[in-house]
Coordinates of C-alpha atoms and ligand atoms in Angstrom, one line a residue:
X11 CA 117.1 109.6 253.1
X12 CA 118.0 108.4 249.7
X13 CA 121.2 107.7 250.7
X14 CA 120.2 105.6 254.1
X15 CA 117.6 103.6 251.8
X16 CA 120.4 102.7 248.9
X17 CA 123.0 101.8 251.7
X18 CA 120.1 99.8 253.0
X19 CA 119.9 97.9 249.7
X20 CA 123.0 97.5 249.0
X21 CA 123.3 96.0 252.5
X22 CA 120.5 93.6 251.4
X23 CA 122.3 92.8 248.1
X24 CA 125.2 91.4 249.5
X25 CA 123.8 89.2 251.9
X26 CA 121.8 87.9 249.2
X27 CA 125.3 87.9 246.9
X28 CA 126.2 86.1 250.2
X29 CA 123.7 83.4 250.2
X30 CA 122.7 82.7 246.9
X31 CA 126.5 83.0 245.2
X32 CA 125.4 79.6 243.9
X33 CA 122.3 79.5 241.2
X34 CA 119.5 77.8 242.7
X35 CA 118.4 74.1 242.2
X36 CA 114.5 74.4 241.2
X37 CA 114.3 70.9 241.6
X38 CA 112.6 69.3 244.5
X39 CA 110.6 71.6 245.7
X40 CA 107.7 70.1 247.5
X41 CA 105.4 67.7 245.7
X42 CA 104.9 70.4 242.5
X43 CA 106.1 69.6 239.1
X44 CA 108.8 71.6 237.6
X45 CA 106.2 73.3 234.7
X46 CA 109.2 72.4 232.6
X47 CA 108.2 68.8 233.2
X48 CA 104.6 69.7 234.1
X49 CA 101.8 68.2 231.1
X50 CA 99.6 70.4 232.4
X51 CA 101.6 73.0 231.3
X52 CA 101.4 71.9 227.6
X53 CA 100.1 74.1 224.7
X54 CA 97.5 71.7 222.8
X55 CA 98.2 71.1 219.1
X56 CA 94.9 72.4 218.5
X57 CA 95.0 75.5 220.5
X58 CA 94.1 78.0 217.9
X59 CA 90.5 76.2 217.3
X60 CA 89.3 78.4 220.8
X61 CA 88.9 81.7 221.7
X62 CA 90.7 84.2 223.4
X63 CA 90.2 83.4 227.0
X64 CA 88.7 79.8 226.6
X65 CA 89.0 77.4 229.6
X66 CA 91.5 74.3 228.0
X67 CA 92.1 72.4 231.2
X68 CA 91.5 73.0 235.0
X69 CA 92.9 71.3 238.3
X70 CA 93.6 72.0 241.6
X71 CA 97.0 72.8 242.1
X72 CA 98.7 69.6 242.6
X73 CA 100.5 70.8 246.0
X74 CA 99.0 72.9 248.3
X75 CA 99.2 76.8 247.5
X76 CA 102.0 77.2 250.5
X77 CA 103.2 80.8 249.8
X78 CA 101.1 82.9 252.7
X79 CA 103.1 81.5 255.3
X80 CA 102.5 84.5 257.7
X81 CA 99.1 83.2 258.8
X82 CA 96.5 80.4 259.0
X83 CA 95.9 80.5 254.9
X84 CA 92.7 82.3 253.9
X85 CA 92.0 80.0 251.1
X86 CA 88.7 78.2 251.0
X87 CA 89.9 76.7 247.5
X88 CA 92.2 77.3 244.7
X89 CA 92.2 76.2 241.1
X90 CA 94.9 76.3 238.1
X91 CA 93.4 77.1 234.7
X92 CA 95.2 76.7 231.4
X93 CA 93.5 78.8 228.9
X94 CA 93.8 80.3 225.2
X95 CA 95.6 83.4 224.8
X96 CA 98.2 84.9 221.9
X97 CA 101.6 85.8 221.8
X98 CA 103.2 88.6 220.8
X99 CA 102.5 87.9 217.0
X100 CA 99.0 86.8 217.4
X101 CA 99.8 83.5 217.8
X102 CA 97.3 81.1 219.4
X103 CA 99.0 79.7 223.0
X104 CA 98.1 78.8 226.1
X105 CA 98.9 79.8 229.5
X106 CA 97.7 79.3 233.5
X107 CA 95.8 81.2 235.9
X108 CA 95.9 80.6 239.2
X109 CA 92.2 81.1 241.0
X110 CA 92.8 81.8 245.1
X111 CA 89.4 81.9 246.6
X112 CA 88.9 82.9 250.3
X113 CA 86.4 82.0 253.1
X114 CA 83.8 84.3 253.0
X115 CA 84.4 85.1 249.2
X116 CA 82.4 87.8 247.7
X117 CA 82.6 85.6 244.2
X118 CA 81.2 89.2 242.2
X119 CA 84.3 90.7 242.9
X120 CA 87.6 89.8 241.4
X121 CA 91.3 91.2 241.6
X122 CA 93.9 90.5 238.6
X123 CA 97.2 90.5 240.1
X124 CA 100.2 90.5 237.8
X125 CA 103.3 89.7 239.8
X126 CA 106.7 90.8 239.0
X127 CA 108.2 87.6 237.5
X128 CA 111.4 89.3 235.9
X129 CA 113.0 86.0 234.7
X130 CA 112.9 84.5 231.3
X131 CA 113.2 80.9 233.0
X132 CA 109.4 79.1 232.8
X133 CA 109.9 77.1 236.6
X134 CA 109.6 80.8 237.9
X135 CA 106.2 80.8 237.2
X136 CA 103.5 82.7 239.6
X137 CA 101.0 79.0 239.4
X138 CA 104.3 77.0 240.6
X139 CA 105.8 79.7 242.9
X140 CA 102.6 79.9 244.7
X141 CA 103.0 76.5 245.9
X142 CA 106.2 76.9 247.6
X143 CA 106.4 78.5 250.8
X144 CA 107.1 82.3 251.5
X145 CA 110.6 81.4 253.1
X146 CA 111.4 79.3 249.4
X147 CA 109.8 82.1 247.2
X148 CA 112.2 84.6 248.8
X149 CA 114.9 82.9 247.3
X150 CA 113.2 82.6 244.0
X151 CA 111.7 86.4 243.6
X152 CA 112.8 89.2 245.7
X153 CA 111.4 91.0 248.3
X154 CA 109.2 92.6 246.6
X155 CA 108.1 89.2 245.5
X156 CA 107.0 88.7 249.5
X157 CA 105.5 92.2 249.7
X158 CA 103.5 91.3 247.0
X159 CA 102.5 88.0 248.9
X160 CA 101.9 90.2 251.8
X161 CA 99.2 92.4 249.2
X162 CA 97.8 89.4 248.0
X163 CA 96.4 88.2 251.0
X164 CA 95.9 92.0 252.2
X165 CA 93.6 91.6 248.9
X166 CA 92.2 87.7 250.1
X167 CA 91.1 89.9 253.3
X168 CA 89.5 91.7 251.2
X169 CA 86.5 88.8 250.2
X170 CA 88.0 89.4 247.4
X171 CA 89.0 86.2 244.7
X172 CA 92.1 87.2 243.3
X173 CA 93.7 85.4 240.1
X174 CA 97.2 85.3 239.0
X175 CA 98.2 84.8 235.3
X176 CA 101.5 83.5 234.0
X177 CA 101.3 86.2 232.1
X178 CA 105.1 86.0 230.4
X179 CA 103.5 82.9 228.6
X180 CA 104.0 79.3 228.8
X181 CA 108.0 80.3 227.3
X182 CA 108.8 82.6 229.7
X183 CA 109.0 85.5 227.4
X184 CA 109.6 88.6 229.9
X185 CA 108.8 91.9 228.1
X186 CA 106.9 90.2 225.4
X187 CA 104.6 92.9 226.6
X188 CA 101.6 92.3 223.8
X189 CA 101.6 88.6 225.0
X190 CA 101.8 89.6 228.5
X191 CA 98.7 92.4 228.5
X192 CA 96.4 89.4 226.2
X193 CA 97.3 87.2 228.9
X194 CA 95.9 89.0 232.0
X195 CA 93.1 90.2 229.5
X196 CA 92.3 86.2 228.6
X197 CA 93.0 85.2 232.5
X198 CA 90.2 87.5 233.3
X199 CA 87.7 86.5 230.8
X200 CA 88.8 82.9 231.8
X201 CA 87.7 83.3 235.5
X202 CA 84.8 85.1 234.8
X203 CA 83.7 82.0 232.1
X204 CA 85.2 79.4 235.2
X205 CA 81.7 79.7 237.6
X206 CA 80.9 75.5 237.1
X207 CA 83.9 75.2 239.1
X208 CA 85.2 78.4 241.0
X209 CA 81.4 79.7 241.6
X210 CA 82.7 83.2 240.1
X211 CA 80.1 85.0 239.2
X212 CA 80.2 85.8 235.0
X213 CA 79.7 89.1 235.3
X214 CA 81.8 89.7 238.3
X215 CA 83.8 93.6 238.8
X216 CA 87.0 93.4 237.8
X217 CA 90.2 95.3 238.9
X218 CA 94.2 94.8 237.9
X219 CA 97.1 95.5 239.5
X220 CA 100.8 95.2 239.3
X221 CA 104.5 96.4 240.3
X222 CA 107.3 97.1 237.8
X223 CA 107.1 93.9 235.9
X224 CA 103.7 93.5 236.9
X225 CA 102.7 97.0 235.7
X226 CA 104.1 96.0 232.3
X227 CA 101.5 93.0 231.9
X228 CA 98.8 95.3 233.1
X229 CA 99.2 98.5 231.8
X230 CA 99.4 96.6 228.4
X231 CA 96.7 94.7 229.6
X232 CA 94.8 98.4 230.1
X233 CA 96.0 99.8 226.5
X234 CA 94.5 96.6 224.6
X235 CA 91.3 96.0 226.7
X236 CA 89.3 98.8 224.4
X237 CA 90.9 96.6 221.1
X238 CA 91.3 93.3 222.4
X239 CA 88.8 92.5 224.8
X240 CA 86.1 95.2 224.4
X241 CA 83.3 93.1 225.8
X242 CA 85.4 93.2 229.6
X243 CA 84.3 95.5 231.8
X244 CA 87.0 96.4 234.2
X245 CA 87.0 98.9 236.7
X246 CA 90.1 100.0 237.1
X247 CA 93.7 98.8 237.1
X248 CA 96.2 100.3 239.9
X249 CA 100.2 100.3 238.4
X250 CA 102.7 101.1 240.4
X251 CA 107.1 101.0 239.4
X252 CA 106.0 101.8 236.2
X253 CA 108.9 101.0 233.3
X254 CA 107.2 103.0 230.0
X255 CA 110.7 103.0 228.2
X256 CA 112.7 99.6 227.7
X257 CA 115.6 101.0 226.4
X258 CA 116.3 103.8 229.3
X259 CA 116.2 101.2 231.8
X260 CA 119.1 99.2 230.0
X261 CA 121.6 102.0 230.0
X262 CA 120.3 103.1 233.8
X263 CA 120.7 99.4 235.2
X264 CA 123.9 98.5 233.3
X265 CA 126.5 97.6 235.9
X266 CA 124.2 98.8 238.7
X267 CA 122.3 96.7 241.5
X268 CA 120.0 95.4 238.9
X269 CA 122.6 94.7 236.0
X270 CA 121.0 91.0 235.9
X271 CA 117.5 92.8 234.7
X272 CA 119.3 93.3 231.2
X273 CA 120.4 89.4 230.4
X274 CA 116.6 88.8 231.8
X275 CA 114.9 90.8 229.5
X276 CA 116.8 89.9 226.7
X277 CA 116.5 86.5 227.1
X278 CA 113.1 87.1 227.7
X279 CA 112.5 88.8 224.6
X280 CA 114.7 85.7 223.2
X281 CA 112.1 83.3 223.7
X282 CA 109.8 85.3 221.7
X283 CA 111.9 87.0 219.3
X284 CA 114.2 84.2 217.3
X285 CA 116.0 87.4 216.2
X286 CA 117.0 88.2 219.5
X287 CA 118.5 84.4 220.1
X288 CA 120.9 85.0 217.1
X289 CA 122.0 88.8 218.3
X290 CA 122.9 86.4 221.7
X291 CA 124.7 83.8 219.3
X292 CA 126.8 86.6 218.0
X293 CA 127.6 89.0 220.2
X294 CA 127.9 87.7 223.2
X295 CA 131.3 87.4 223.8
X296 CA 132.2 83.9 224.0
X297 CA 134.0 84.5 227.7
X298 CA 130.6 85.7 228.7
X299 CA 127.4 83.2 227.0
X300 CA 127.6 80.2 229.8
X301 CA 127.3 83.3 232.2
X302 CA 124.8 85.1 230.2
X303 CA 122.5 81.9 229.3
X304 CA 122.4 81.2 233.1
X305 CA 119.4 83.2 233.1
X306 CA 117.4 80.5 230.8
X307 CA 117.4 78.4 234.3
X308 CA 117.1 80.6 237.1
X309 CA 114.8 83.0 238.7
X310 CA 115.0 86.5 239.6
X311 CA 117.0 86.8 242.6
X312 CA 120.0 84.6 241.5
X313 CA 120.1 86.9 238.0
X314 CA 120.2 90.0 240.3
X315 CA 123.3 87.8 242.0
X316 CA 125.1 86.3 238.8
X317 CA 125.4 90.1 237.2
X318 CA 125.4 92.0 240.4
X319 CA 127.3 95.5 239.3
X320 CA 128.9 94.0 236.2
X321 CA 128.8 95.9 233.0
X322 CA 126.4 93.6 231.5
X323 CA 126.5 95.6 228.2
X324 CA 130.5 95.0 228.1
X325 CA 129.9 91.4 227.7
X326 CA 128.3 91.9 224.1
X327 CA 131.4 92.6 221.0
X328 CA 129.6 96.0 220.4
X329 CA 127.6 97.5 223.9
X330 CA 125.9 99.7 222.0
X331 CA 124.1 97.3 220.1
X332 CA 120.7 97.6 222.0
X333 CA 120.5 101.2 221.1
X334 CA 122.1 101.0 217.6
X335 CA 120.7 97.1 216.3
X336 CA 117.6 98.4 213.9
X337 CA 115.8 94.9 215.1
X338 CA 116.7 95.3 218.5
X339 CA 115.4 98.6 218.7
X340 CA 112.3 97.8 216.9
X341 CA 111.9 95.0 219.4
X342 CA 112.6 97.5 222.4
X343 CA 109.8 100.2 220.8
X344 CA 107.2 97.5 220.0
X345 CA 107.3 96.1 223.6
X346 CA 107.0 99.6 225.6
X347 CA 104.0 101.6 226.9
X348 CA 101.8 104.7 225.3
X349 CA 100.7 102.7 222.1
X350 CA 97.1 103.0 223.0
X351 CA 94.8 104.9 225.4
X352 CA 93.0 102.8 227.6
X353 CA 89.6 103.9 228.8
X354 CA 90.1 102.2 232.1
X355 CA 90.7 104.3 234.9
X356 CA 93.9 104.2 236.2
X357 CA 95.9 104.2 239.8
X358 CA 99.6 105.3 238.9
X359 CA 102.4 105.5 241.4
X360 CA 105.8 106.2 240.6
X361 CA 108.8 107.1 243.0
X362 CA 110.6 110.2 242.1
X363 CA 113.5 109.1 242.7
X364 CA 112.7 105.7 240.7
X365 CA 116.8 104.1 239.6
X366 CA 115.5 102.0 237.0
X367 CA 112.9 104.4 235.5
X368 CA 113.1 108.0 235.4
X369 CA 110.0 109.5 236.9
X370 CA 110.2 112.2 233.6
X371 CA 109.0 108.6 231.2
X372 CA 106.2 108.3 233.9
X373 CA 105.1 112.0 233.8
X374 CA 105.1 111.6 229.4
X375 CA 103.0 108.2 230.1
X376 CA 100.1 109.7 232.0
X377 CA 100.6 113.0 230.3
X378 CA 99.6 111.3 227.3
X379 CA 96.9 108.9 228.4
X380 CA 95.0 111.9 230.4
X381 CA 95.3 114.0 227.5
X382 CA 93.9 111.1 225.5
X383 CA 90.7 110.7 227.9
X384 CA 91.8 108.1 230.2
X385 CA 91.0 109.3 234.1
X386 CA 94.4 108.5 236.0
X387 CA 95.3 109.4 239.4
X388 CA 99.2 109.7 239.5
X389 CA 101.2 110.0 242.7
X390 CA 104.6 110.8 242.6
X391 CA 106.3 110.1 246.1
X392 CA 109.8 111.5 247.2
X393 CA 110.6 108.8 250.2
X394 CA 111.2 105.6 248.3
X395 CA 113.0 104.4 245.6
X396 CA 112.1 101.6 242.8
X397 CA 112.2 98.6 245.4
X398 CA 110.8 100.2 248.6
X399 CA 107.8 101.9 247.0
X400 CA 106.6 98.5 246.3
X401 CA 105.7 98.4 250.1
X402 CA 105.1 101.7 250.9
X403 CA 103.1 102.7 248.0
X404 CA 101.4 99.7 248.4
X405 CA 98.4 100.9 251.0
X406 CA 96.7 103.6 248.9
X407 CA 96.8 101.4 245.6
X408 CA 95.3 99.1 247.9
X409 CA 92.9 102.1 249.2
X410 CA 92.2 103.0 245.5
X411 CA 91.1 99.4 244.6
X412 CA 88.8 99.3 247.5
X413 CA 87.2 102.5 246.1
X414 CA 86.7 100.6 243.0
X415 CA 85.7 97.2 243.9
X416 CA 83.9 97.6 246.8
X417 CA 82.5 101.3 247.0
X418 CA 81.7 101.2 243.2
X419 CA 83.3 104.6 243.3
X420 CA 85.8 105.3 240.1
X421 CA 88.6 108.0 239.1
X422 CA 87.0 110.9 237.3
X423 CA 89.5 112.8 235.5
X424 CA 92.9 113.3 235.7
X425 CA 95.3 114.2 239.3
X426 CA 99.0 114.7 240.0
X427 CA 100.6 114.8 243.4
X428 CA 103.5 114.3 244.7
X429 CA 103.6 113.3 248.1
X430 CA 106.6 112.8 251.0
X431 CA 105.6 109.0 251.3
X432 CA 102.2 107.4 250.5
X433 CA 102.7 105.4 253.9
X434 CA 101.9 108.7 255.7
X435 CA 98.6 108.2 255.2
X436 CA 96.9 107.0 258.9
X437 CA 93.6 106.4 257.3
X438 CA 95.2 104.0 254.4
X439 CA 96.8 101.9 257.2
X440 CA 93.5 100.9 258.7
X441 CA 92.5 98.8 255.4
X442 CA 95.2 96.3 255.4
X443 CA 94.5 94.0 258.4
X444 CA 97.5 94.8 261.5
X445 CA 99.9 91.7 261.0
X446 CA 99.8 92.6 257.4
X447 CA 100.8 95.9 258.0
X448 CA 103.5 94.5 260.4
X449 CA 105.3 91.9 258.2
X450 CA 105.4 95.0 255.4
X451 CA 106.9 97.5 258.2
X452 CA 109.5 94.1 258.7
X453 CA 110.1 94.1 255.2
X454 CA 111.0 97.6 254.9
X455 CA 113.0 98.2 258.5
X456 CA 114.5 94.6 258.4
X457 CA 118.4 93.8 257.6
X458 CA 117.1 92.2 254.3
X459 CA 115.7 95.7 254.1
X460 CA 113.8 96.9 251.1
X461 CA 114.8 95.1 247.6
X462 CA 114.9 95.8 244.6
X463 CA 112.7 95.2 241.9
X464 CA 110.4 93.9 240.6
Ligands
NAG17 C1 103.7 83.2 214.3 O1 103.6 84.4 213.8 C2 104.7 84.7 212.9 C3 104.6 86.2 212.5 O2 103.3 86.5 212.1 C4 104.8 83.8 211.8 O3 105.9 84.1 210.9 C5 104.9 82.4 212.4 O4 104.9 81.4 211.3 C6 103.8 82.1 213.3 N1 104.2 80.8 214.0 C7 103.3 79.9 214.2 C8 103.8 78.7 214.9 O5 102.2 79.9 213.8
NAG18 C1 112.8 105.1 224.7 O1 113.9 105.9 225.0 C2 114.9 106.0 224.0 C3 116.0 106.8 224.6 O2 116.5 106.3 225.8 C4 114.3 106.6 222.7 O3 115.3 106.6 221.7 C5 113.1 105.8 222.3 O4 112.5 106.4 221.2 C6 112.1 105.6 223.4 N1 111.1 104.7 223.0 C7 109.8 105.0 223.0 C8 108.9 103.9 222.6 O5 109.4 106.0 223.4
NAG19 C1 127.3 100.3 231.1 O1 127.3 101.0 232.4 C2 128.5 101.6 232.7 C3 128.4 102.2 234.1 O2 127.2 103.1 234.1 C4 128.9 102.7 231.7 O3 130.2 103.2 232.0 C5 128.9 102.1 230.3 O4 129.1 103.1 229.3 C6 127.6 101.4 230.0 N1 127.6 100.9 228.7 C7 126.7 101.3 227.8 C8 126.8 100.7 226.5 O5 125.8 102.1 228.1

């Protein structure tokens, strides 16, 4: 089975190799601004004079939010906020949230979702991908970039208003993981403090949730609430692909399927970290920096492409210096998971046989945060791997949220199981509405089969 589902993937990655061998144009796009041309997008001068969270601008998106392209759109509106937040020194900055708001809203009930960005390039950005259609995003994230479509408006079905955070920062800074957690934390106290415009109610129920990348921004999101934000009440947060240890993943990804992850991240942490920017400078082999800097101006999918299988590693003078660089292992240890217990209750899924991320970090992560109080329930599931349990592990987070927003109903105490494949679950299909479930099965079973990250 494992073998089927990587020879699946690695079917998918060379048709994408196939079609995207050349890095995308961002430009012209539809009527939305680049956000690297974008005012909006601007951090004020001033931006330190308001709190955490505060409201600095609103609009509607300038070009219709175009992304759910599977059915009539369920949006009754949608707004983009750009609100205070810090970075990952403290900083004062500003980001954007994108408010999606239903027909039939229940406007006391409110889902964080933190997508899986993965690129340290700004015009990737969840507010400006959401205004390109499903068919253009593909190109932009991965598949599990459309899955995660497909659960957003599994999540719009809901009633529920969901909100989507740039959470990597107006800079792009991918595993700035402090910046990213304040940022979903201040996106949330943002839409609760937007009601003159959105309607949301102020003291709406709150829930997170987020994939690989997107379980970075939230579970930091879950480790600061009790610290940062300990007026939020939020009921539970649902992480799924979790990545608790930076530095594994590097040596597990190098020259692997998702080689480009590494130049990413490091970029990422680049645009935060001016240390970072001069270990690039230096030792990045001059053959390799035009290649390596690509990444500064495309999204996920075409750094997947430019680095597919290359020993990304071998293009720095020493490729050990991630594990031996005293900075860069600093950096690596400040941005991972486990420096906090949060007191939300948490949904954790985790494939076993997880390639980026051995399951053993996951089992430590939740370990530690049960031991420390926090109620988690943890599945493990054997079927999948890091891309495909995106989809398939999708339905009971989605279950689990339910249970949380709508039945009031939350995690006591701590459970482990390991299960064949969460999609096994008959009653956890009949929450997601049929097409839904369809265009996820498509996903999965397709010849663009079930990608990678996230
Ligand atoms: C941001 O924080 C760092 C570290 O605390 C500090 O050195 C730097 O001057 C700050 N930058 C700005 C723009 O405030
Ligand atoms: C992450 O894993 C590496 C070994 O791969 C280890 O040296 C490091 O201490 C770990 N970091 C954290 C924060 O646990
Ligand atoms: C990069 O990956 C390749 C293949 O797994 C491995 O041979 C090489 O040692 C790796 N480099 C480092 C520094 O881990």
């Amino acid at each position: 089975m494992f073998g089927f589902a990587t020879a699946r993937t690695l079917a998918w990655i060379a048709l994408i190799a196939a079609t995207h061998a050349v890095p995308l144009d961002l430009q012209g796009r539809g009527a939305a601004t680049l956000p690297s041309n974008d005012p909006f997008y601007a951090v004020p001068a001033d931006v330190d004079s308001s709190a955490p969270g505060a409201i600095l601008k609103h609009r509607p998106p300038p070009a219709q939010i175009a992304a759910f392209g599977l059915a009539p759109v369920n949006l009754q509106a949608s707004h983009q906020i750009l609100y205070r937040t810090n970075d990952n020194f403290g900083n004062a900055t500003a980001t954007v949230v994108t408010v999606l708001i239903p027909h039939n809203a229940d406007l006391s009930k409110i889902l964080s979702y933190q997508v899986a960005q993965d690129s340290a390039c700004k015009d990737c950005a969840p507010s400006y991908a959401l205004q390109l259609a499903s068919a253009t995003i593909g190109s932009l994230g991965t598949l599990v970039t459309q899955a995660e479509l497909l659960l957003l408006e599994a999540a719009l079905n809901r009633g529920w208003v969901v909100i989507v955070p740039d959470h990597e920062g107006p800079n792009a800074a991918f595993l700035a993981n402090r910046q990213a957690g304040q940022a979903t934390l201040d996106g949330v106290r943002a839409a609760l403090s937007s009601g003159s415009f959105t309607g949301i109610s102020k003291d709406a129920t709150v829930a997170l949730w987020g994939y690989s990348g997107g379980s970075l921004a939230s579970g930091w999101a879950a480790e600061l609430q009790p610290s940062y934000a300990p007026e939020l009440k939020i009921a539970g947060a649902a992480l799924g692909g979790t990545v608790p240890n930076i530095t594994t993943v590097l040596s597990e990804i190098n020259k692997s399927a998702f080689a480009g992850i590494i130049p990413s991240g490091i970029v990422g942490l680049a645009n935060q970290y001016p240390q970072v920017n001069s270990v690039i400078e230096k030792h990045v082999l001059p053959q390799y920096q035009s290649l390596f800097n690509k990444v500064r101006n495309q999204c996920l999918v075409a750094d997947i492409t430019s680095f597919l299988f290359k020993d990304v590693l071998g293009m720095l003078d020493d490729p050990t210096l991630p594990f031996t660089d005293p900075d860069l292992v600093k950096i690596q240890n400040d941005n991972a998971l486990g420096k906090a217990t949060p007191k939300i209750p948490l949904y954790v899924y985790k494939s076993t046989g997880d390639e980026l991320s051995p399951v053993s970090e996951t089992d430590a992560l939740v370990k530690k945060y049960c031991g420390g109080g926090t109620p988690v329930k943890y599945v493990r599931d054997v079927l999948s791997e890091h891309g495909s349990l995106a989809i398939t592990g999708a339905v009971k987070a989605l279950a689990w949220l339910i249970d949380v927003l709508d039945e009031g109903k939350s995690q006591k105490g701590c459970s482990t199981s390991t299960v064949i494949s969460s999609l096994l679950d008959p009653s956890a299909l009949e929450i997601i509405p049929g097409f839904i479930v369809d265009a996820l099965l498509d996903l999965l079973g397709s010849p663009v089969g079930p990608i990678l990250i996230g």
